[in-house]
Coordinates of C-alpha atoms and ligand atoms in Angstrom, one line a residue:
M1 CA -0.3 -0.1 -0.1
K2 CA 1.2 3.5 -0.7
R3 CA 1.4 6.1 1.7
K4 CA -1.3 8.9 2.2
K5 CA -0.6 12.6 3.0
V6 CA -2.0 13.5 5.9
I7 CA -3.7 16.2 3.7
D8 CA -5.1 14.2 1.5
I9 CA -6.5 11.7 3.9
L10 CA -8.6 14.7 6.1
E11 CA -9.7 15.7 2.7
S12 CA -10.8 12.6 1.1
S13 CA -10.8 9.1 3.0
K14 CA -13.5 7.7 4.4
V15 CA -14.5 5.3 7.3
G16 CA -13.6 2.2 6.7
D17 CA -10.3 3.0 4.3
N18 CA -7.6 1.3 4.9
I19 CA -4.7 3.7 4.7
I20 CA -0.8 3.7 5.9
V21 CA 0.7 7.4 6.8
K22 CA 4.0 8.5 7.6
G23 CA 5.1 11.8 9.7
W24 CA 6.6 12.8 12.9
V25 CA 5.0 12.9 16.4
R26 CA 3.7 15.8 17.9
A27 CA 1.9 14.8 20.8
F28 CA 1.4 11.2 22.5
R29 CA -1.0 11.4 25.7
S30 CA -2.2 8.3 27.8
N31 CA -0.2 6.1 25.8
R32 CA -3.0 5.7 23.4
F33 CA -3.1 8.8 21.3
I34 CA -0.6 10.1 18.3
Q35 CA -0.6 13.5 16.7
I36 CA 1.1 13.0 13.2
N37 CA 2.1 15.6 11.3
D38 CA 3.9 15.5 7.7
G39 CA 4.0 18.9 6.3
S40 CA 1.2 18.8 4.3
T41 CA -1.0 20.8 5.9
I42 CA -1.0 22.8 9.3
K43 CA -3.9 20.0 10.5
N44 CA -2.6 16.8 12.4
I45 CA -4.3 13.0 11.9
Q46 CA -4.8 11.3 15.3
A47 CA -3.9 7.6 15.4
V48 CA -5.3 5.5 18.3
I49 CA -3.4 3.0 19.5
D50 CA -5.0 0.1 21.5
F51 CA -1.7 -0.4 23.9
E52 CA -2.8 -3.7 25.7
H53 CA -1.9 -5.2 21.6
F54 CA 1.5 -3.4 21.5
D55 CA 5.1 -4.3 23.2
D56 CA 5.9 -1.7 26.1
S57 CA 9.3 -1.5 24.4
L58 CA 7.4 0.0 21.1
L59 CA 5.4 2.6 23.3
K60 CA 8.5 3.8 25.0
R61 CA 10.0 4.7 21.4
I62 CA 7.3 6.9 20.2
S63 CA 7.9 10.0 21.4
I64 CA 7.6 13.5 20.1
A65 CA 9.9 14.5 17.5
S66 CA 10.7 10.7 16.3
S67 CA 9.5 9.6 12.3
V68 CA 6.6 6.9 12.3
S69 CA 4.9 5.3 10.0
V70 CA 1.3 4.0 10.7
S71 CA -1.2 1.7 9.3
G72 CA -5.2 1.3 10.4
E73 CA -8.2 1.5 9.5
I74 CA -10.3 5.3 9.2
V75 CA -12.4 5.7 12.1
D76 CA -15.3 8.1 13.1
S77 CA -13.6 10.0 15.9
Q78 CA -14.9 10.0 19.7
G79 CA -13.1 12.8 21.0
A80 CA -13.9 16.2 20.1
G81 CA -11.4 18.4 17.7
Q82 CA -11.2 16.3 14.6
S83 CA -14.0 14.0 12.7
I84 CA -11.7 10.8 11.9
E85 CA -8.9 9.4 12.9
I86 CA -7.0 6.1 12.4
K87 CA -7.2 2.7 14.4
V88 CA -4.2 1.7 14.3
N89 CA -3.3 -1.9 13.3
S90 CA 0.5 -1.6 13.4
I91 CA 3.2 1.2 14.0
E92 CA 7.1 1.3 12.7
I93 CA 9.3 3.8 14.3
I94 CA 11.5 5.4 11.3
G95 CA 13.8 7.1 13.5
D96 CA 14.0 7.6 17.2
A97 CA 14.4 10.9 18.7
N98 CA 16.2 10.7 22.1
P99 CA 13.6 11.8 25.1
E100 CA 15.7 13.2 26.8
E101 CA 17.4 15.8 23.8
V102 CA 14.1 16.2 23.3
Q103 CA 13.2 17.5 26.3
K104 CA 15.8 20.1 26.2
T105 CA 15.4 21.6 22.9
V106 CA 13.0 19.8 20.7
M107 CA 9.3 20.3 20.5
Q108 CA 7.7 20.4 23.9
P109 CA 3.9 21.3 23.2
K110 CA 5.4 24.6 24.9
K111 CA 5.9 27.5 23.0
H112 CA 9.4 28.2 21.4
S113 CA 10.3 32.1 21.0
L114 CA 10.9 32.8 17.9
E115 CA 14.4 33.9 18.2
F116 CA 15.0 30.6 19.9
L117 CA 14.4 28.9 16.9
R118 CA 16.6 30.8 14.5
E119 CA 19.4 28.8 16.1
Q120 CA 17.8 25.8 15.3
S121 CA 17.1 25.7 12.2
H122 CA 15.8 21.9 12.1
L123 CA 12.9 22.3 14.3
R124 CA 11.9 25.3 12.7
F125 CA 10.4 23.5 9.6
R126 CA 8.3 21.9 12.4
T127 CA 6.7 23.9 14.0
N128 CA 3.3 25.3 13.4
T129 CA 3.8 28.5 13.1
F130 CA 6.9 28.3 10.1
G131 CA 5.1 25.1 8.9
A132 CA 2.4 27.9 8.2
V133 CA 5.3 30.5 7.1
F134 CA 7.1 28.3 4.7
R135 CA 3.7 27.2 2.6
I136 CA 2.8 30.5 2.3
R137 CA 6.0 31.7 1.6
H138 CA 5.9 28.9 -1.4
A139 CA 2.0 29.8 -2.1
L140 CA 3.2 33.4 -3.0
A141 CA 6.2 32.2 -5.3
F142 CA 3.5 30.0 -7.3
A143 CA 0.9 32.7 -7.5
I144 CA 3.9 35.4 -8.8
H145 CA 4.5 33.2 -11.6
K146 CA 1.0 32.3 -11.7
F147 CA 0.2 35.8 -12.2
F148 CA 3.1 36.7 -15.0
N149 CA 2.4 34.0 -17.0
D150 CA -1.3 34.5 -16.9
R151 CA -0.9 38.1 -18.4
G152 CA 1.7 37.1 -21.1
F153 CA 5.1 37.9 -19.0
Y154 CA 8.3 36.1 -19.7
Y155 CA 10.3 35.1 -16.7
I156 CA 14.5 35.7 -17.5
H157 CA 17.1 35.0 -15.7
T158 CA 19.2 37.7 -15.0
P159 CA 23.2 37.2 -13.4
I160 CA 23.5 36.6 -9.6
I161 CA 27.5 37.5 -10.8
T162 CA 27.9 40.7 -11.8
G163 CA 30.0 43.2 -13.8
S164 CA 27.8 46.1 -13.4
D165 CA 26.2 48.3 -10.1
A166 CA 22.7 48.9 -11.3
E167 CA 22.5 51.5 -8.7
G168 CA 26.5 52.9 -7.8
A169 CA 25.1 52.6 -4.5
G170 CA 28.5 50.3 -3.8
E171 CA 26.8 47.9 -1.1
M172 CA 27.9 45.3 -2.9
F173 CA 29.6 41.5 -1.9
K174 CA 32.5 41.3 -3.7
V175 CA 33.0 37.9 -5.8
T176 CA 36.5 36.6 -6.1
N177 CA 39.1 33.5 -6.3
L178 CA 42.4 35.7 -5.4
D179 CA 44.2 34.6 -2.3
L180 CA 43.6 37.3 -0.4
L181 CA 46.7 36.7 1.8
N182 CA 48.6 37.4 -1.6
L183 CA 46.8 39.9 -3.9
P184 CA 48.2 40.8 -7.2
I185 CA 49.0 44.2 -7.2
T186 CA 49.4 46.3 -10.3
D187 CA 52.5 49.0 -10.8
D188 CA 49.9 51.4 -9.9
G189 CA 50.1 49.7 -6.2
V190 CA 46.3 48.4 -6.8
I191 CA 44.9 45.1 -6.9
D192 CA 44.9 43.8 -10.4
Y193 CA 42.1 42.6 -11.2
K194 CA 43.2 40.8 -14.3
K195 CA 44.2 38.2 -12.5
D196 CA 41.3 37.6 -11.2
F197 CA 38.8 34.9 -12.3
F198 CA 36.7 37.1 -14.5
G199 CA 39.4 39.9 -15.0
K200 CA 38.0 42.4 -13.5
P201 CA 36.1 43.0 -10.6
V202 CA 32.6 41.6 -9.8
N203 CA 30.2 41.4 -7.5
L204 CA 26.9 39.8 -6.3
T205 CA 23.8 41.6 -7.8
V206 CA 21.7 43.9 -5.9
S207 CA 18.8 44.1 -8.9
G208 CA 18.4 42.5 -12.1
Q209 CA 16.6 45.5 -13.2
L210 CA 19.1 46.9 -15.8
E211 CA 19.4 43.4 -17.3
A212 CA 15.8 42.9 -17.5
E213 CA 15.1 46.1 -19.2
L214 CA 16.8 44.6 -22.3
G215 CA 14.8 41.5 -22.1
A216 CA 11.6 43.7 -22.1
M217 CA 13.0 45.5 -25.1
G218 CA 12.9 42.4 -27.2
L219 CA 10.2 40.3 -25.1
G220 CA 7.8 42.9 -24.4
Q221 CA 7.2 42.2 -20.8
V222 CA 9.5 40.3 -18.8
Y223 CA 10.0 39.6 -15.1
T224 CA 12.9 38.5 -13.0
F225 CA 12.2 36.6 -9.8
G226 CA 16.1 35.8 -7.9
P227 CA 18.3 35.9 -5.1
T228 CA 19.7 39.7 -4.5
F229 CA 22.7 40.7 -2.1
R230 CA 22.5 43.7 -0.2
A231 CA 26.0 44.2 1.9
E232 CA 24.4 47.5 3.7
N233 CA 25.2 47.1 7.5
S234 CA 21.3 47.9 8.6
N235 CA 20.5 45.4 11.4
T236 CA 16.9 45.9 11.2
S237 CA 13.6 43.8 11.4
R238 CA 13.2 44.5 7.4
H239 CA 16.6 44.3 6.3
L240 CA 18.3 40.6 5.1
S241 CA 21.7 40.3 3.2
E242 CA 20.3 37.6 0.9
F243 CA 16.8 38.0 -0.3
W244 CA 14.4 37.7 -3.0
M245 CA 13.4 40.0 -5.4
I246 CA 11.0 40.1 -8.5
E247 CA 11.5 42.7 -11.1
P248 CA 8.8 43.0 -13.8
E249 CA 9.9 45.3 -17.2
V250 CA 7.2 46.3 -19.3
A251 CA 8.1 47.7 -22.8
F252 CA 5.7 50.7 -23.7
S253 CA 4.1 51.8 -20.4
D254 CA 4.7 54.4 -18.5
L255 CA 4.7 55.5 -14.7
I256 CA 0.5 55.0 -14.6
D257 CA 1.1 51.7 -16.3
N258 CA 3.5 51.1 -13.6
M259 CA 1.3 52.0 -10.5
D260 CA -1.8 50.4 -12.1
L261 CA 0.4 46.9 -12.5
T262 CA 1.8 47.0 -8.7
E263 CA -1.1 47.8 -7.2
E264 CA -3.4 44.6 -9.4
F265 CA -0.4 42.6 -8.5
L266 CA -0.3 43.0 -4.6
K267 CA -4.0 42.8 -4.5
Y268 CA -3.9 39.6 -6.9
L269 CA -1.0 37.6 -4.5
I270 CA -2.9 38.6 -1.0
K271 CA -6.0 37.3 -2.7
Y272 CA -4.5 34.1 -3.7
I273 CA -3.6 33.5 0.0
L274 CA -7.0 34.6 1.4
E275 CA -8.4 32.3 -1.0
N276 CA -5.9 29.3 -1.1
H277 CA -4.6 28.8 2.0
S278 CA -7.1 29.9 4.9
D279 CA -5.6 27.1 7.2
D280 CA -2.2 28.6 7.6
L281 CA -3.7 32.2 7.6
N282 CA -6.3 31.2 10.0
F283 CA -3.8 29.6 12.5
L284 CA -1.4 32.8 12.0
N285 CA -4.2 35.2 12.8
D286 CA -5.1 33.8 15.9
R287 CA -1.5 33.6 16.7
E288 CA -1.0 37.3 16.2
L289 CA -4.2 37.5 18.2
N290 CA -2.6 35.7 21.1
E291 CA 0.2 37.5 21.1
Q292 CA -1.6 40.9 20.9
K293 CA -3.2 40.4 24.2
L294 CA -0.1 40.5 25.7
K295 CA 1.0 43.8 24.5
P296 CA -0.4 47.3 26.2
K297 CA -3.5 48.3 24.6
N298 CA -2.3 51.3 23.1
E299 CA 0.5 49.0 21.0
R300 CA -2.2 46.9 19.6
S301 CA -3.0 46.8 16.0
D302 CA -6.4 48.1 14.9
L303 CA -7.3 44.9 12.9
G304 CA -6.2 41.5 12.7
L305 CA -4.2 39.8 10.1
K306 CA -6.9 38.5 7.9
E307 CA -8.7 42.2 8.1
R308 CA -5.5 44.0 7.0
L309 CA -5.5 41.4 4.3
E310 CA -9.1 42.0 3.4
F311 CA -8.9 45.6 3.8
V312 CA -5.9 45.7 1.1
V313 CA -7.3 43.6 -1.3
N314 CA -11.1 46.2 -1.6
N315 CA -9.7 49.4 -1.1
K316 CA -7.9 51.5 -3.8
F317 CA -4.5 52.7 -2.6
K318 CA -3.9 56.3 -2.1
R319 CA -1.2 57.8 -4.5
L320 CA 0.3 61.0 -4.0
T321 CA 3.3 62.8 -5.3
Y322 CA 6.2 63.2 -3.1
T323 CA 6.0 66.8 -2.7
D324 CA 2.6 66.6 -1.7
A325 CA 3.1 64.3 1.1
I326 CA 6.3 66.4 2.2
D327 CA 3.4 69.5 2.9
I328 CA 1.4 67.0 4.7
L329 CA 4.3 65.9 6.8
L330 CA 5.3 69.6 7.6
K331 CA 1.4 70.0 8.9
S332 CA 1.3 66.9 10.9
K333 CA 1.3 66.9 14.5
P334 CA 4.2 65.0 15.6
F335 CA 6.4 66.7 13.0
K336 CA 4.6 70.2 14.6
K337 CA 5.3 68.7 18.2
K338 CA 9.3 67.8 17.3
K339 CA 8.2 63.6 17.7
F340 CA 10.0 62.6 14.5
K341 CA 13.9 61.9 15.1
Y342 CA 14.5 62.8 11.4
D343 CA 14.2 66.2 9.6
I344 CA 11.6 66.9 6.8
K345 CA 12.7 68.9 4.3
W346 CA 12.2 69.1 0.0
G347 CA 15.0 67.5 -1.2
V348 CA 15.8 64.8 1.4
D349 CA 14.7 61.4 1.6
L350 CA 11.5 60.4 4.0
Q351 CA 12.9 57.8 6.7
S352 CA 10.3 55.2 7.7
E353 CA 8.9 57.0 10.4
H354 CA 7.8 59.2 8.0
E355 CA 6.3 56.6 5.7
R356 CA 4.8 54.6 8.6
Y357 CA 3.0 58.2 9.1
L358 CA 1.6 58.4 6.0
V359 CA 0.3 55.1 5.3
E360 CA -0.6 54.2 9.5
K361 CA -2.4 57.6 10.5
E362 CA -2.8 59.8 7.8
F363 CA -4.4 57.6 5.2
K364 CA -4.6 54.2 7.1
C365 CA -4.4 52.3 4.1
P366 CA -1.5 51.3 1.3
V367 CA 0.0 54.6 -0.8
I368 CA 2.1 55.0 -3.5
L369 CA 4.0 58.1 -3.3
T370 CA 5.3 59.6 -6.7
D371 CA 7.5 61.7 -8.3
Y372 CA 10.8 62.2 -6.1
P373 CA 13.5 65.0 -6.5
S374 CA 15.7 63.7 -9.2
E375 CA 19.3 63.8 -6.5
I376 CA 17.6 61.0 -3.8
K377 CA 17.0 58.2 -6.7
A378 CA 18.6 56.4 -9.4
F379 CA 20.0 57.6 -12.3
Y380 CA 17.9 55.3 -14.9
M381 CA 14.6 57.1 -13.8
R382 CA 12.9 59.4 -16.2
Q383 CA 13.3 63.6 -15.6
N384 CA 9.8 64.8 -15.3
D385 CA 9.4 68.2 -17.1
D386 CA 9.6 70.3 -14.6
G387 CA 13.3 68.9 -14.1
K388 CA 13.8 68.5 -10.5
T389 CA 11.9 65.3 -10.4
V390 CA 11.5 61.9 -11.9
A391 CA 8.7 59.7 -12.4
A392 CA 9.4 57.2 -9.5
M393 CA 7.3 55.7 -6.9
D394 CA 7.5 53.7 -3.8
V395 CA 4.7 51.7 -2.1
L396 CA 4.1 51.9 1.5
F397 CA 2.1 49.8 3.4
P398 CA 1.4 49.2 7.1
G399 CA 3.8 48.0 9.4
I400 CA 6.7 47.4 6.8
G401 CA 7.3 50.3 5.1
E402 CA 8.3 50.5 1.4
I403 CA 7.3 47.1 0.0
V404 CA 7.9 48.1 -3.9
G405 CA 10.1 50.7 -5.4
G406 CA 9.9 51.3 -9.0
S407 CA 10.1 54.2 -12.1
Q408 CA 9.4 54.6 -15.4
R409 CA 13.0 54.8 -17.4
E410 CA 15.1 57.2 -18.6
E411 CA 14.5 56.4 -22.6
R412 CA 15.9 59.5 -24.3
I413 CA 19.4 58.9 -24.6
D414 CA 20.7 62.5 -24.3
I415 CA 19.1 63.3 -21.0
L416 CA 20.2 59.8 -19.6
K417 CA 23.8 60.4 -20.8
S418 CA 24.1 63.8 -18.9
K419 CA 22.6 61.7 -15.5
I420 CA 25.7 59.0 -15.9
I421 CA 27.6 62.0 -15.7
E422 CA 25.8 63.5 -13.1
F423 CA 26.0 60.5 -10.7
N424 CA 29.8 59.5 -11.7
L425 CA 29.0 56.6 -13.3
S426 CA 30.9 55.2 -16.4
E427 CA 29.1 55.7 -19.7
K428 CA 32.1 53.0 -20.9
E429 CA 30.6 50.3 -18.6
L430 CA 27.1 50.9 -19.2
H431 CA 27.4 51.1 -22.9
W432 CA 25.2 47.9 -23.3
Y433 CA 22.2 49.8 -21.3
L434 CA 22.7 52.3 -23.4
D435 CA 22.4 50.4 -26.4
I436 CA 18.3 50.1 -25.8
R437 CA 18.3 53.5 -26.6
K438 CA 20.0 53.7 -29.5
F439 CA 18.0 50.9 -30.9
G440 CA 14.1 51.5 -31.4
T441 CA 14.2 53.3 -27.8
A442 CA 10.6 53.4 -26.3
P443 CA 9.3 54.3 -22.7
H444 CA 9.4 51.6 -20.8
A445 CA 8.8 50.9 -16.7
G446 CA 9.4 48.2 -14.0
F447 CA 9.4 47.7 -10.3
G448 CA 11.0 45.8 -7.9
L449 CA 9.0 44.0 -5.0
G450 CA 10.9 42.6 -2.1
F451 CA 9.6 38.6 -1.7
E452 CA 10.1 38.6 2.1
R453 CA 8.4 42.2 2.7
I454 CA 5.3 40.7 1.2
V455 CA 5.6 37.3 3.1
M456 CA 5.7 39.5 6.1
F457 CA 2.9 41.4 5.4
V458 CA 0.8 38.3 4.3
T459 CA 1.9 36.4 7.5
G460 CA 1.8 39.2 9.8
M461 CA 5.4 37.9 11.1
T462 CA 6.9 41.2 12.3
N463 CA 11.2 40.1 11.7
I464 CA 12.2 39.4 7.8
R465 CA 14.6 36.8 9.4
D466 CA 11.2 34.7 10.3
V467 CA 10.0 34.8 6.7
I468 CA 13.1 33.5 5.2
P469 CA 14.2 29.5 5.9
F470 CA 17.8 30.6 6.4
P471 CA 18.4 34.1 6.9
R472 CA 21.6 36.0 6.3
T473 CA 22.1 39.2 8.4
P474 CA 25.4 41.0 9.3
Q475 CA 27.3 38.7 11.1
N476 CA 25.3 36.0 10.6
A477 CA 25.4 33.2 8.0
D478 CA 24.9 29.6 9.2
F479 CA 23.7 26.9 8.3
Ligands
LIG501 P1 14.6 50.6 1.6 O1 14.7 51.8 1.3 O2 13.8 49.2 3.0 O3 16.1 49.8 2.2 P2 15.3 50.3 -1.0 O4 14.9 51.7 -1.1 O5 16.7 49.9 -0.4 O6 14.7 49.9 0.3 P3 15.2 48.8 -3.4 O7 16.4 49.3 -4.0 O8 14.4 50.1 -4.6 O9 14.8 49.1 -1.9 O10 14.8 47.5 -3.7 C1 13.4 47.4 -4.2 C2 12.8 46.7 -2.8 O11 13.3 45.3 -2.2 C3 12.3 47.4 -1.7 O12 10.9 48.2 -1.9 C4 12.0 46.4 -0.5 O13 10.5 45.4 -0.5 C5 13.1 45.1 -1.2 N1 14.1 45.6 -0.1 C6 15.2 46.0 -0.2 N2 16.8 46.1 0.2 C7 15.9 45.0 1.2 C8 16.6 44.1 2.1 N3 18.1 44.5 2.5 N4 16.0 43.1 2.3 C9 15.2 42.8 1.8 N5 14.2 43.5 1.2 C10 14.8 44.3 0.7
LIG502 MN1 17.9 49.9 1.4

């Protein structure tokens, strides 16, 4: 007989069916009731044994975290909490778990702290919370591909090792196979990168956008979905050194089209999880409710997790310019009462406290800010007619801050060339990027969604380290 997954048993097995199920023991009580989970769903199946018919030595080995294979018959459940259960005919211990070690680390039914579980990476996958988070993470990745595929976008793979610094931001990890203790030096006293693997300095990518633009200017609509690296030393709850980014790029598209696409996309993803993953979402919703109860009243959020998701799906995002946002902030209570830590001035980038004020206090909904001052945005963003601002957009979400950054790209070669000079970049190195402006240039636009940020929003997790299986942050690259 083939094994049946727990999700399939709960969905389609009938009383009287004989089945085999394999999984890990989540609980074992009264020498009689085993809760088995195999990761296919947040739900467990209960297996009931008649202990008089089993060896004591076998019963002793059924402990939390051990893996078992159980065969038996589906019966109506006597107890509350489940409608069916398995009446066990035979049970085999596939892998023991040392009860003493289990006591110390593994799954006590008591709740583990999220921080503790980050260090016990094998355990995370076996907890209800992380099971739910990682199943939803998977589902979001699937929904992303489905969204773009259904709309005729092509998935392209942009390089992870790159010779170009997309933003000129200089927060890149170097890739080299030079001997760091014996670096080749040129006559001018600098590192001789000609002797390095690629014959020049290369880095891990911070964005696939520039390459994706080339794809869009031939394939029409493309997107990337890959790992992205930032060597910024920002130890925040919203930044990883290695994260995943989704970057669509569309030819013959302007900033308005770009905003429309972003809003449709984000709503689609959230709706997809609401409609298809209610078991995991309900669990996370209740988990958050319980956590809220431990907080002082004034720190609790107004809406529960599912209410927040519904709210985003059902309401139009507020769109306004950076300039209007500055006006609103200058008139705001926290500004007048000097409650903001950072100054607000036209031409200076908004800090996350300002973004959160706009989203959480002023508009109480997702906000798309547009038309930022050119100096604080990347060189490739399209210059507006006012000569001061660019056709940029940032999407700000409650609790998260910036979730998407995008823009219409500068398609006019003369303006782009002067921006390259202004930003101290090398025209020679960007020749390939300029080429799409030389041969049949066209307006085009795109954006970048940080994958972990949307996973945070949908799961309600408040630390980005808890939505990626193996987080990389400054001073931490375990496992
Ligand atoms: P932030 O201001 O939050 O640092 P950014 O302006 O550096 O973001 P972009 O360079 O525009 O962000 O990157 C596009 C998207 O990638 C962001 O909107 C965000 O969702 C995500 N992102 C950026 N940096 C990180 C990071 N270090 N870890 C996880 N996600 C990130
Ligand atoms: Mn950043």
